[in-house]
CSV table of C-alpha atoms and ligand atoms in Angstrom, one decimal:
chain,number,residue,atom,x,y,z
X,1,UNK,CA,-0.2,-8.4,20.2
X,2,UNK,CA,1.6,-5.4,18.7
X,3,UNK,CA,0.4,-2.0,19.7
X,4,UNK,CA,0.5,1.2,17.6
X,5,UNK,CA,1.7,3.1,20.6
X,6,UNK,CA,5.4,4.0,20.5
X,7,UNK,CA,5.9,5.4,17.0
X,8,UNK,CA,9.6,5.0,16.1
X,9,UNK,CA,9.9,8.6,14.9
X,10,UNK,CA,13.5,9.5,14.2
X,11,UNK,CA,14.4,5.8,13.9
X,12,UNK,CA,12.6,5.7,10.6
X,13,UNK,CA,15.5,7.6,9.0
X,14,UNK,CA,17.9,5.2,10.6
X,15,UNK,CA,15.9,2.3,9.2
X,16,UNK,CA,16.1,3.8,5.7
X,17,UNK,CA,19.9,4.3,6.1
X,18,UNK,CA,20.4,0.8,7.4
X,19,UNK,CA,21.7,2.1,10.7
X,20,UNK,CA,19.4,0.2,13.1
X,21,UNK,CA,20.7,-2.9,14.8
X,22,UNK,CA,18.9,-6.2,13.9
X,23,UNK,CA,16.7,-6.5,17.0
X,24,UNK,CA,15.5,-2.9,16.9
X,25,UNK,CA,15.0,-3.1,13.2
X,26,UNK,CA,12.7,-6.1,13.6
X,27,UNK,CA,10.7,-4.2,16.2
X,28,UNK,CA,10.4,-1.1,14.0
X,29,UNK,CA,9.3,-3.3,11.0
X,30,UNK,CA,6.7,-5.0,13.2
X,31,UNK,CA,5.4,-1.6,14.2
X,32,UNK,CA,5.2,-0.5,10.6
X,33,UNK,CA,3.1,-3.5,9.8
X,34,UNK,CA,0.4,-2.3,12.1
X,35,UNK,CA,0.8,1.5,11.9
X,36,UNK,CA,-0.5,3.3,8.9
X,37,UNK,CA,0.8,6.6,10.2
X,38,UNK,CA,4.4,5.4,10.4
X,39,UNK,CA,4.1,3.7,7.0
X,40,UNK,CA,3.0,7.1,5.5
X,41,UNK,CA,5.8,8.8,7.3
X,42,UNK,CA,8.3,6.2,6.0
X,43,UNK,CA,7.0,6.5,2.4
X,44,UNK,CA,7.3,10.3,2.6
X,45,UNK,CA,10.8,10.0,4.1
X,46,UNK,CA,11.8,7.7,1.2
X,47,UNK,CA,10.4,10.3,-1.2
X,48,UNK,CA,12.2,13.2,0.3
X,49,UNK,CA,15.5,11.2,0.4
X,50,UNK,CA,15.1,10.5,-3.3
X,51,UNK,CA,14.1,14.1,-4.0
X,52,UNK,CA,17.1,15.4,-2.2
X,53,UNK,CA,19.3,13.1,-4.2
X,54,UNK,CA,17.8,14.4,-7.4
X,55,UNK,CA,18.4,17.9,-6.1
X,56,UNK,CA,14.7,19.0,-6.0
X,57,UNK,CA,14.7,22.7,-5.1
X,58,UNK,CA,12.7,23.6,-2.0
X,59,UNK,CA,10.9,26.4,-4.0
X,60,UNK,CA,9.0,23.6,-5.8
X,61,UNK,CA,6.8,23.5,-2.7
X,62,UNK,CA,4.1,26.3,-2.9
X,63,UNK,CA,4.6,28.9,-0.2
X,64,UNK,CA,1.1,28.5,1.2
X,65,UNK,CA,1.5,24.8,1.5
X,66,UNK,CA,4.9,25.2,3.2
X,67,UNK,CA,3.4,27.7,5.7
X,68,UNK,CA,0.5,25.4,6.4
X,69,UNK,CA,2.7,22.4,7.0
X,70,UNK,CA,5.1,24.4,9.2
X,71,UNK,CA,2.1,25.6,11.3
X,72,UNK,CA,0.7,22.1,11.5
X,73,UNK,CA,4.0,20.6,12.7
X,74,UNK,CA,3.3,21.3,16.3
X,75,UNK,CA,0.6,23.8,16.7
X,76,UNK,CA,1.6,26.7,18.9
X,77,UNK,CA,4.8,25.1,20.2
X,78,UNK,CA,7.2,27.3,18.3
X,79,UNK,CA,10.1,26.5,20.6
X,80,UNK,CA,9.7,22.8,20.0
X,81,UNK,CA,9.5,23.5,16.3
X,82,UNK,CA,12.9,25.3,16.3
X,83,UNK,CA,14.5,22.2,17.8
X,84,UNK,CA,13.2,19.9,15.0
X,85,UNK,CA,16.0,18.5,12.9
X,86,UNK,CA,16.0,19.9,9.4
X,87,UNK,CA,15.0,16.6,7.8
X,88,UNK,CA,11.7,16.6,9.7
X,89,UNK,CA,10.8,20.0,8.1
X,90,UNK,CA,12.1,18.7,4.8
X,91,UNK,CA,9.9,15.6,5.2
X,92,UNK,CA,6.8,17.6,5.9
X,93,UNK,CA,7.4,19.9,2.9
X,94,UNK,CA,8.1,16.9,0.7
X,95,UNK,CA,4.9,15.1,1.9
X,96,UNK,CA,3.0,18.3,1.2
X,97,UNK,CA,4.5,18.5,-2.3
X,98,UNK,CA,3.5,15.0,-3.0
X,99,UNK,CA,0.0,15.7,-1.8
X,100,UNK,CA,-0.3,18.7,-4.0
X,101,UNK,CA,0.9,16.7,-7.0
X,102,UNK,CA,-1.6,14.0,-6.3
X,103,UNK,CA,-4.5,16.4,-5.7
X,104,UNK,CA,-3.8,18.5,-8.8
X,105,UNK,CA,-3.6,15.4,-10.9
X,106,UNK,CA,-7.2,14.6,-9.8
X,107,UNK,CA,-6.3,11.0,-9.3
X,108,UNK,CA,-7.1,8.4,-6.7
X,109,UNK,CA,-4.2,8.7,-4.3
X,110,UNK,CA,-6.0,6.8,-1.5
X,111,UNK,CA,-6.3,3.5,-3.3
X,112,UNK,CA,-2.6,2.5,-2.9
X,113,UNK,CA,-2.5,3.5,0.8
X,114,UNK,CA,-5.8,1.9,1.5
X,115,UNK,CA,-4.8,-1.4,-0.1
X,116,UNK,CA,-1.6,-1.5,1.9
X,117,UNK,CA,-3.6,-0.7,5.1
X,118,UNK,CA,-6.1,-3.5,4.4
X,119,UNK,CA,-3.2,-6.0,4.2
X,120,UNK,CA,-1.7,-4.6,7.4
X,121,UNK,CA,-5.1,-5.0,9.1
X,122,UNK,CA,-5.4,-8.6,7.9
X,123,UNK,CA,-2.0,-9.3,9.3
X,124,UNK,CA,-3.1,-7.8,12.6
X,125,UNK,CA,-6.2,-10.0,12.6
X,126,UNK,CA,-8.2,-6.8,12.4
X,127,UNK,CA,-9.9,-7.3,9.0
X,128,UNK,CA,-13.3,-8.9,9.2
X,129,UNK,CA,-13.9,-11.4,6.4
X,130,UNK,CA,-17.6,-11.6,5.2
X,131,UNK,CA,-17.1,-15.3,4.5
X,132,UNK,CA,-14.3,-17.5,5.8
X,133,UNK,CA,-13.8,-20.2,3.2
X,134,UNK,CA,-11.0,-22.0,1.4
X,135,UNK,CA,-13.2,-22.5,-1.6
X,136,UNK,CA,-12.8,-19.9,-4.3
X,137,UNK,CA,-16.2,-20.9,-6.0
X,138,UNK,CA,-18.1,-20.4,-2.7
X,139,UNK,CA,-16.6,-16.9,-2.4
X,140,UNK,CA,-17.5,-16.1,-6.0
X,141,UNK,CA,-21.1,-17.2,-5.3
X,142,UNK,CA,-21.3,-14.9,-2.3
X,143,UNK,CA,-19.9,-12.0,-4.2
X,144,UNK,CA,-22.2,-12.6,-7.1
X,145,UNK,CA,-25.2,-12.0,-4.7
X,146,UNK,CA,-23.7,-8.6,-3.6
X,147,UNK,CA,-24.4,-5.3,-5.2
X,148,UNK,CA,-21.1,-5.3,-7.2
X,149,UNK,CA,-21.8,-4.5,-10.8
X,150,UNK,CA,-18.9,-6.4,-12.3
X,151,UNK,CA,-18.2,-10.2,-12.5
X,152,UNK,CA,-15.6,-11.4,-10.0
X,153,UNK,CA,-13.1,-14.1,-10.4
X,154,UNK,CA,-11.5,-15.3,-7.1
X,155,UNK,CA,-7.9,-16.2,-7.7
X,156,UNK,CA,-6.7,-19.6,-6.7
X,157,UNK,CA,-3.1,-19.5,-5.5
X,158,UNK,CA,-3.1,-23.1,-4.2
X,159,UNK,CA,-0.4,-24.1,-6.7
X,160,UNK,CA,1.8,-21.3,-5.3
X,161,UNK,CA,1.3,-22.5,-1.7
X,162,UNK,CA,-1.2,-19.8,-0.6
X,163,UNK,CA,-4.5,-20.9,1.0
X,164,UNK,CA,-7.6,-18.9,0.5
X,165,UNK,CA,-8.8,-17.7,3.9
X,166,UNK,CA,-12.0,-15.9,2.8
X,167,UNK,CA,-13.2,-12.5,1.7
X,168,UNK,CA,-16.4,-10.8,0.4
X,169,UNK,CA,-17.8,-7.5,-0.8
X,170,UNK,CA,-15.7,-4.7,0.6
X,171,UNK,CA,-14.9,-1.0,0.2
X,172,UNK,CA,-11.5,0.2,-0.9
X,173,UNK,CA,-11.0,4.0,-0.3
X,174,UNK,CA,-14.7,4.5,-0.6
X,175,UNK,CA,-15.1,2.4,-3.8
X,176,UNK,CA,-17.1,-0.9,-3.8
X,177,UNK,CA,-14.7,-3.8,-4.1
X,178,UNK,CA,-14.4,-7.5,-3.9
X,179,UNK,CA,-11.7,-8.7,-1.4
X,180,UNK,CA,-9.9,-12.1,-1.1
X,181,UNK,CA,-7.4,-12.9,1.6
X,182,UNK,CA,-4.7,-15.6,1.5
X,183,UNK,CA,-2.1,-17.0,3.8
X,184,UNK,CA,0.8,-19.4,3.2
X,185,UNK,CA,2.4,-22.0,5.6
X,186,UNK,CA,5.1,-19.5,6.5
X,187,UNK,CA,2.6,-16.9,7.7
X,188,UNK,CA,3.0,-14.6,4.6
X,189,UNK,CA,-0.2,-12.9,3.5
X,190,UNK,CA,-1.8,-11.7,0.3
X,191,UNK,CA,-4.9,-9.5,0.0
X,192,UNK,CA,-6.4,-9.0,-3.5
X,193,UNK,CA,-9.1,-6.6,-4.4
X,194,UNK,CA,-11.0,-5.6,-7.5
X,195,UNK,CA,-12.8,-2.3,-8.1
X,196,UNK,CA,-14.2,-0.3,-11.0
X,197,UNK,CA,-11.6,2.2,-12.1
X,198,UNK,CA,-8.6,2.8,-14.3
X,199,UNK,CA,-4.9,2.2,-13.4
X,200,UNK,CA,-4.2,5.5,-15.2
X,201,UNK,CA,-5.8,7.2,-12.1
X,202,UNK,CA,-3.1,5.7,-9.8
X,203,UNK,CA,-0.6,8.1,-8.2
X,204,UNK,CA,2.8,8.6,-9.7
X,205,UNK,CA,5.8,6.8,-8.4
X,206,UNK,CA,4.9,3.2,-9.5
X,207,UNK,CA,7.4,1.0,-11.2
X,208,UNK,CA,5.9,0.0,-14.6
X,209,UNK,CA,6.3,-3.4,-16.1
X,210,UNK,CA,4.7,-5.2,-19.0
X,211,UNK,CA,4.2,-9.0,-19.1
X,212,UNK,CA,2.2,-10.9,-21.8
X,213,UNK,CA,0.9,-7.6,-23.2
X,214,UNK,CA,-0.5,-6.5,-19.8
X,215,UNK,CA,0.6,-3.3,-18.0
X,216,UNK,CA,1.4,-3.6,-14.3
X,217,UNK,CA,2.0,-0.8,-11.8
X,218,UNK,CA,4.1,-1.8,-8.8
X,219,UNK,CA,4.4,0.1,-5.5
X,220,UNK,CA,6.7,-0.9,-2.6
X,221,UNK,CA,6.3,0.5,0.8
X,222,UNK,CA,7.5,-0.6,4.3
X,223,UNK,CA,8.1,-4.2,3.3
X,224,UNK,CA,4.8,-4.4,1.4
X,225,UNK,CA,4.4,-4.9,-2.3
X,226,UNK,CA,1.3,-3.7,-4.3
X,227,UNK,CA,0.7,-4.8,-7.9
X,228,UNK,CA,-2.1,-3.2,-9.9
X,229,UNK,CA,-3.4,-4.1,-13.3
X,230,UNK,CA,-6.4,-3.5,-15.5
X,231,UNK,CA,-9.1,-6.1,-16.6
X,232,UNK,CA,-11.8,-4.4,-18.6
X,233,UNK,CA,-13.5,-1.8,-16.4
X,234,UNK,CA,-12.0,-3.3,-13.3
X,235,UNK,CA,-8.7,-2.7,-11.5
X,236,UNK,CA,-7.1,-5.6,-9.7
X,237,UNK,CA,-4.6,-5.1,-6.9
X,238,UNK,CA,-2.6,-7.7,-5.2
X,239,UNK,CA,-1.0,-6.7,-1.9
X,240,UNK,CA,1.7,-8.9,-0.4
X,241,UNK,CA,4.0,-8.9,2.6
X,242,UNK,CA,6.2,-11.6,1.1
X,243,UNK,CA,9.1,-11.4,-1.3
X,244,UNK,CA,8.4,-8.5,-3.7
X,245,UNK,CA,9.3,-10.4,-6.8
X,246,UNK,CA,7.1,-13.3,-5.7
X,247,UNK,CA,4.2,-10.8,-5.4
X,248,UNK,CA,4.8,-9.7,-9.0
X,249,UNK,CA,4.9,-13.3,-10.2
X,250,UNK,CA,1.6,-14.1,-8.4
X,251,UNK,CA,0.0,-11.1,-10.3
X,252,UNK,CA,1.5,-12.3,-13.6
X,253,UNK,CA,0.0,-15.8,-13.0
X,254,UNK,CA,-3.5,-14.5,-12.5
X,255,UNK,CA,-3.8,-11.4,-14.8
X,256,UNK,CA,-5.9,-11.8,-17.9
X,257,UNK,CA,-5.5,-9.6,-20.9
X,258,UNK,CA,-8.5,-7.4,-21.6
P,1,LIG,ZN1,3.5,4.3,14.3
């Protein structure tokens, strides 16, 4: 069993730069699969790397936020803070800037991180399923008896080699959701959820695609792919740890135009 103990820290930058040797890289990736903290750090690191490439000026970070982040970096340990490499400070500032952007947009920034975290928990055998079943109709009947106010269609990915493991009524970042979990013969996993909301509330940074007249928002983070789309009043999200393009194709196969 993997532990969330030794966080890779500085090695995340080396991972992004492709400087880790294969064995260590696999260990760091395995850690990322079970550690939400490091996934957030990697996502912020990616963001700051992209921002630096685009020449984002540091003054875009509000002074109060920058001061708060600097103070939070290590509490009272000023000596330690001085020894921090510049990129760590930059990372913290960038993460704060992202947070400010998300908060001021009044959106639902937690949904993307929460959906990724649920997939990671499922991979770590740490996600209880209300009903373990390979039968999509049985899962639909269970969810129909729950307090969810929208009709739920449990996807059948059998043709694509993914077996339904189960699911049930769930909560995604505080919203009531329906959750279905899948696995293929190679151990790859998919977790789908549906919740009442709008994809227009999702945070910035998604890749946007259109297929068969349906809009998709795609996020990639730490080897995971999350695909969101709208069906009526309901948002569907498919989270996969398999091939990113395959994840998009699974979503295309099941999405229904409003
Ligand atoms: Zn970690």
